[in-house]
mmCIF file of C-alpha atoms in Angstrom:
data_model
loop_
_atom_site.group_PDB
_atom_site.id
_atom_site.type_symbol
_atom_site.label_atom_id
_atom_site.label_comp_id
_atom_site.label_asym_id
_atom_site.label_seq_id
_atom_site.Cartn_x
_atom_site.Cartn_y
_atom_site.Cartn_z
ATOM 1 C CA MET A 1 34.598 1.850 7.250
ATOM 2 C CA ILE A 2 31.253 2.629 5.605
ATOM 3 C CA ALA A 3 28.667 3.057 8.383
ATOM 4 C CA SER A 4 25.708 3.922 6.162
ATOM 5 C CA VAL A 5 24.756 4.744 2.583
ATOM 6 C CA ARG A 6 22.105 7.060 1.206
ATOM 7 C CA GLY A 7 21.218 7.260 -2.431
ATOM 8 C CA VAL A 8 18.939 6.111 -5.228
ATOM 9 C CA VAL A 9 18.159 2.404 -5.450
ATOM 10 C CA ALA A 10 19.556 1.505 -8.874
ATOM 11 C CA ALA A 11 18.680 -2.198 -8.773
ATOM 12 C CA ILE A 12 17.161 -4.821 -6.498
ATOM 13 C CA MET A 13 18.391 -8.413 -6.590
ATOM 14 C CA PRO A 14 17.296 -11.554 -4.699
ATOM 15 C CA ASP A 15 20.012 -11.122 -2.072
ATOM 16 C CA GLY A 16 20.794 -7.411 -2.169
ATOM 17 C CA ALA A 17 20.532 -4.065 -3.886
ATOM 18 C CA VAL A 18 22.676 -1.529 -5.699
ATOM 19 C CA ILE A 19 22.583 1.949 -4.151
ATOM 20 C CA GLU A 20 23.972 4.743 -6.306
ATOM 21 C CA VAL A 21 25.936 7.200 -4.183
ATOM 22 C CA GLY A 22 27.678 10.102 -5.893
ATOM 23 C CA GLY A 23 27.743 8.331 -9.234
ATOM 24 C CA VAL A 24 29.100 5.099 -7.753
ATOM 25 C CA GLY A 25 26.897 1.997 -7.481
ATOM 26 C CA LEU A 26 27.456 0.176 -4.192
ATOM 27 C CA GLN A 27 26.285 -3.432 -4.022
ATOM 28 C CA VAL A 28 24.796 -4.114 -0.595
ATOM 29 C CA GLN A 29 23.826 -7.554 0.721
ATOM 30 C CA CYS A 30 20.398 -7.371 2.405
ATOM 31 C CA ALA A 31 17.942 -9.677 4.109
ATOM 32 C CA PRO A 32 14.505 -10.096 2.449
ATOM 33 C CA GLY A 33 12.820 -7.883 5.047
ATOM 34 C CA THR A 34 15.144 -4.997 4.198
ATOM 35 C CA LEU A 35 14.734 -5.481 0.455
ATOM 36 C CA ALA A 36 10.954 -5.415 0.813
ATOM 37 C CA ASN A 37 11.147 -1.777 1.911
ATOM 38 C CA LEU A 38 13.273 -0.679 -1.056
ATOM 39 C CA LYS A 39 11.915 0.549 -4.362
ATOM 40 C CA ALA A 40 13.924 0.861 -7.546
ATOM 41 C CA GLY A 41 14.381 4.507 -8.500
ATOM 42 C CA ALA A 42 13.577 5.808 -5.018
ATOM 43 C CA GLU A 43 16.032 7.195 -2.493
ATOM 44 C CA ALA A 44 16.911 5.005 0.477
ATOM 45 C CA ARG A 45 19.182 5.006 3.505
ATOM 46 C CA LEU A 46 20.710 1.797 4.793
ATOM 47 C CA ALA A 47 22.839 1.283 7.867
ATOM 48 C CA THR A 48 25.809 -0.773 6.710
ATOM 49 C CA SER A 49 28.530 -3.036 8.015
ATOM 50 C CA MET A 50 31.585 -3.848 5.946
ATOM 51 C CA VAL A 51 33.096 -7.317 6.220
ATOM 52 C CA VAL A 52 36.696 -7.500 5.056
ATOM 53 C CA ARG A 53 38.202 -10.782 3.883
ATOM 54 C CA GLU A 54 41.483 -11.504 2.115
ATOM 55 C CA ASP A 55 39.711 -11.904 -1.212
ATOM 56 C CA SER A 56 36.643 -9.709 -0.804
ATOM 57 C CA LEU A 57 35.007 -6.595 0.630
ATOM 58 C CA THR A 58 31.314 -7.158 1.320
ATOM 59 C CA LEU A 59 28.867 -4.478 2.381
ATOM 60 C CA TYR A 60 25.838 -5.662 4.368
ATOM 61 C CA GLY A 61 22.836 -3.369 4.571
ATOM 62 C CA PHE A 62 20.121 -2.996 7.227
ATOM 63 C CA ALA A 63 16.908 -1.075 7.713
ATOM 64 C CA ASP A 64 18.227 0.633 10.843
ATOM 65 C CA ASP A 65 21.170 0.850 13.220
ATOM 66 C CA GLU A 66 19.636 -1.628 15.668
ATOM 67 C CA GLU A 67 19.730 -4.413 13.075
ATOM 68 C CA LYS A 68 23.277 -3.465 12.137
ATOM 69 C CA HIS A 69 24.534 -3.530 15.733
ATOM 70 C CA LEU A 70 22.882 -6.896 16.368
ATOM 71 C CA PHE A 71 24.408 -8.263 13.146
ATOM 72 C CA GLU A 72 27.854 -7.255 14.393
ATOM 73 C CA LEU A 73 27.223 -8.595 17.901
ATOM 74 C CA LEU A 74 26.096 -11.988 16.612
ATOM 75 C CA GLN A 75 29.392 -12.398 14.772
ATOM 76 C CA THR A 76 31.310 -12.227 18.056
ATOM 77 C CA ALA A 77 29.871 -15.645 18.970
ATOM 78 C CA SER A 78 31.963 -18.681 18.053
ATOM 79 C CA GLY A 79 31.065 -20.139 14.682
ATOM 80 C CA VAL A 80 28.865 -17.229 13.564
ATOM 81 C CA GLY A 81 29.942 -15.485 10.376
ATOM 82 C CA PRO A 82 28.272 -12.670 8.464
ATOM 83 C CA ARG A 83 26.031 -14.911 6.364
ATOM 84 C CA LEU A 84 24.703 -16.779 9.379
ATOM 85 C CA ALA A 85 24.219 -13.516 11.285
ATOM 86 C CA GLN A 86 22.239 -12.158 8.331
ATOM 87 C CA ALA A 87 20.198 -15.380 8.214
ATOM 88 C CA VAL A 88 19.221 -14.830 11.858
ATOM 89 C CA LEU A 89 17.908 -11.355 11.005
ATOM 90 C CA ALA A 90 16.153 -12.716 7.922
ATOM 91 C CA VAL A 91 14.130 -15.116 10.099
ATOM 92 C CA HIS A 92 13.564 -13.023 13.245
ATOM 93 C CA GLN A 93 13.080 -9.386 14.228
ATOM 94 C CA PRO A 94 15.969 -7.930 16.299
ATOM 95 C CA GLU A 95 13.846 -7.800 19.451
ATOM 96 C CA THR A 96 12.935 -11.485 19.047
ATOM 97 C CA VAL A 97 16.607 -12.398 18.704
ATOM 98 C CA ARG A 98 17.580 -10.376 21.772
ATOM 99 C CA ARG A 99 14.832 -11.942 23.867
ATOM 100 C CA ALA A 100 15.741 -15.433 22.676
ATOM 101 C CA ILE A 101 19.394 -14.979 23.625
ATOM 102 C CA ALA A 102 18.631 -13.297 26.949
ATOM 103 C CA GLY A 103 16.047 -15.933 27.829
ATOM 104 C CA GLY A 104 17.904 -18.995 26.574
ATOM 105 C CA ASP A 105 15.137 -19.696 24.036
ATOM 106 C CA LEU A 106 16.895 -22.367 21.986
ATOM 107 C CA ALA A 107 13.753 -23.258 20.028
ATOM 108 C CA THR A 108 13.577 -19.777 18.528
ATOM 109 C CA LEU A 109 17.260 -19.692 17.634
ATOM 110 C CA THR A 110 17.248 -23.138 16.002
ATOM 111 C CA ARG A 111 14.517 -22.020 13.601
ATOM 112 C CA VAL A 112 17.299 -20.283 11.694
ATOM 113 C CA PRO A 113 18.774 -22.505 8.954
ATOM 114 C CA GLY A 114 22.353 -23.315 9.890
ATOM 115 C CA ILE A 115 21.887 -23.052 13.668
ATOM 116 C CA GLY A 116 21.612 -26.363 15.497
ATOM 117 C CA LYS A 117 21.040 -27.021 19.162
ATOM 118 C CA LYS A 118 24.721 -26.768 20.112
ATOM 119 C CA GLY A 119 25.181 -23.597 18.080
ATOM 120 C CA ALA A 120 22.164 -22.015 19.777
ATOM 121 C CA GLU A 121 23.484 -22.994 23.221
ATOM 122 C CA ARG A 122 26.847 -21.453 22.373
ATOM 123 C CA MET A 123 25.217 -18.207 21.243
ATOM 124 C CA VAL A 124 23.237 -17.979 24.479
ATOM 125 C CA LEU A 125 26.279 -18.685 26.657
ATOM 126 C CA GLU A 126 28.540 -16.227 24.845
ATOM 127 C CA LEU A 127 26.093 -13.384 24.175
ATOM 128 C CA ARG A 128 23.463 -13.351 26.933
ATOM 129 C CA ASP A 129 25.531 -11.034 29.160
ATOM 130 C CA ARG A 130 26.208 -8.642 26.278
ATOM 131 C CA ILE A 131 22.796 -8.439 24.675
ATOM 132 C CA GLY A 132 21.718 -5.443 26.789
ATOM 133 C CA PRO A 133 18.390 -4.558 28.429
ATOM 134 C CA MET A 134 15.244 -4.842 26.338
ATOM 135 C CA PRO A 135 12.132 -2.661 26.626
ATOM 136 C CA ILE A 136 8.849 -4.363 27.485
ATOM 137 C CA ALA A 137 5.259 -3.179 27.377
ATOM 138 C CA ASP A 138 5.354 -1.005 30.489
ATOM 139 C CA GLY A 139 8.714 0.538 29.607
ATOM 140 C CA ALA A 140 10.730 -1.262 32.308
ATOM 141 C CA PRO A 141 13.899 -3.145 31.350
ATOM 142 C CA ALA A 142 13.034 -6.715 30.448
ATOM 143 C CA GLY A 143 15.733 -8.023 32.761
ATOM 144 C CA MET A 144 13.681 -6.889 35.739
ATOM 145 C CA LEU A 145 10.976 -9.415 34.895
ATOM 146 C CA HIS A 146 12.612 -11.979 32.676
ATOM 147 C CA GLY A 147 16.407 -12.021 32.865
ATOM 148 C CA VAL A 148 16.517 -12.022 36.672
ATOM 149 C CA TRP A 149 14.428 -15.137 37.228
ATOM 150 C CA GLN A 150 16.174 -16.960 34.427
ATOM 151 C CA ASP A 151 19.611 -16.240 35.878
ATOM 152 C CA GLN A 152 18.472 -17.279 39.358
ATOM 153 C CA VAL A 153 16.934 -20.535 38.131
ATOM 154 C CA ARG A 154 20.014 -21.267 36.031
ATOM 155 C CA GLN A 155 22.335 -20.689 38.994
ATOM 156 C CA GLY A 156 20.141 -22.880 41.181
ATOM 157 C CA VAL A 157 20.263 -25.726 38.663
ATOM 158 C CA LEU A 158 24.046 -25.399 38.311
ATOM 159 C CA ALA A 159 24.430 -25.462 42.099
ATOM 160 C CA LEU A 160 22.573 -28.782 42.189
ATOM 161 C CA GLY A 161 25.130 -30.387 39.905
ATOM 162 C CA TRP A 162 23.706 -30.152 36.405
ATOM 163 C CA SER A 163 25.798 -28.870 33.508
ATOM 164 C CA ALA A 164 25.533 -25.400 31.966
ATOM 165 C CA ALA A 165 23.957 -26.876 28.822
ATOM 166 C CA GLN A 166 21.359 -28.754 30.883
ATOM 167 C CA ALA A 167 20.648 -25.610 32.901
ATOM 168 C CA ASP A 168 20.085 -23.554 29.756
ATOM 169 C CA GLN A 169 17.796 -26.231 28.300
ATOM 170 C CA ALA A 170 15.760 -26.367 31.502
ATOM 171 C CA VAL A 171 15.421 -22.581 31.677
ATOM 172 C CA ALA A 172 14.331 -22.464 28.028
ATOM 173 C CA ALA A 173 11.744 -25.209 28.625
ATOM 174 C CA VAL A 174 10.376 -23.460 31.716
ATOM 175 C CA ALA A 175 10.211 -20.146 29.834
ATOM 176 C CA GLU A 176 8.151 -21.746 27.054
ATOM 177 C CA GLY A 177 5.614 -22.878 29.623
ATOM 178 C CA ILE A 178 5.046 -19.410 31.090
ATOM 179 C CA ASP A 179 1.889 -17.723 29.865
ATOM 180 C CA GLY A 180 1.235 -14.350 31.475
ATOM 181 C CA GLU A 181 2.569 -13.484 34.927
ATOM 182 C CA VAL A 182 5.928 -14.991 35.877
ATOM 183 C CA PRO A 183 5.679 -17.328 38.939
ATOM 184 C CA PRO A 184 8.070 -16.949 41.913
ATOM 185 C CA VAL A 185 11.628 -18.193 41.373
ATOM 186 C CA PRO A 186 11.284 -21.195 43.787
ATOM 187 C CA VAL A 187 8.325 -22.439 41.735
ATOM 188 C CA LEU A 188 10.255 -22.038 38.504
ATOM 189 C CA LEU A 189 13.289 -23.785 39.990
ATOM 190 C CA ARG A 190 11.156 -26.770 41.008
ATOM 191 C CA GLN A 191 9.774 -26.941 37.480
ATOM 192 C CA ALA A 192 13.304 -26.907 36.035
ATOM 193 C CA ILE A 193 14.433 -29.685 38.391
ATOM 194 C CA ARG A 194 11.377 -31.763 37.554
ATOM 195 C CA LEU A 195 12.113 -31.402 33.810
ATOM 196 C CA LEU A 196 15.760 -32.347 34.287
ATOM 197 C CA GLY A 197 14.765 -35.325 36.419
ATOM 198 C CA LYS A 198 12.579 -36.650 33.597
ATOM 199 C CA ALA A 199 15.415 -36.212 31.118
ATOM 200 C CA ARG A 200 17.794 -38.417 33.114
#
């Protein structure tokens, strides 16, 4: 498995680049944001992930290891292949993706071409517990301020008889309405119930 490549950028294409390593040109698929930081003739290092198929070996390149790890994590969700995972990283920064999954932010996820509402819900359900803690402004894990209330509100909604999909939608809608300090969980739960009541 090729974990990273370092060498001279021999060519830049619309969807990737050729990195010359030890006299061998490796074609690496990259998102536009990664390509923007490459310059033909200059040396570059890319974190890489190799995707093996019966009829192909494809090397995907990333600006850093964080992008690479998120790319690989996204593919563990049902229906997400390497091209869709790369599309997610082409549209959003890794931190934005992590926050969207942890917070059930379906609106952010569905901005990615190829991800509909059901696909976004599936990603949240399958990945939210594996996305890991995220740093926030004061250096505390984001889960202390964000993930905790969202999980509590979601559990409260589920306990009242709504489905998991409805609970995730309600939590995402409540999260969009928060501007600044997060209100107490009982207040947020009442907001979620009110939103679900209107949707019935």
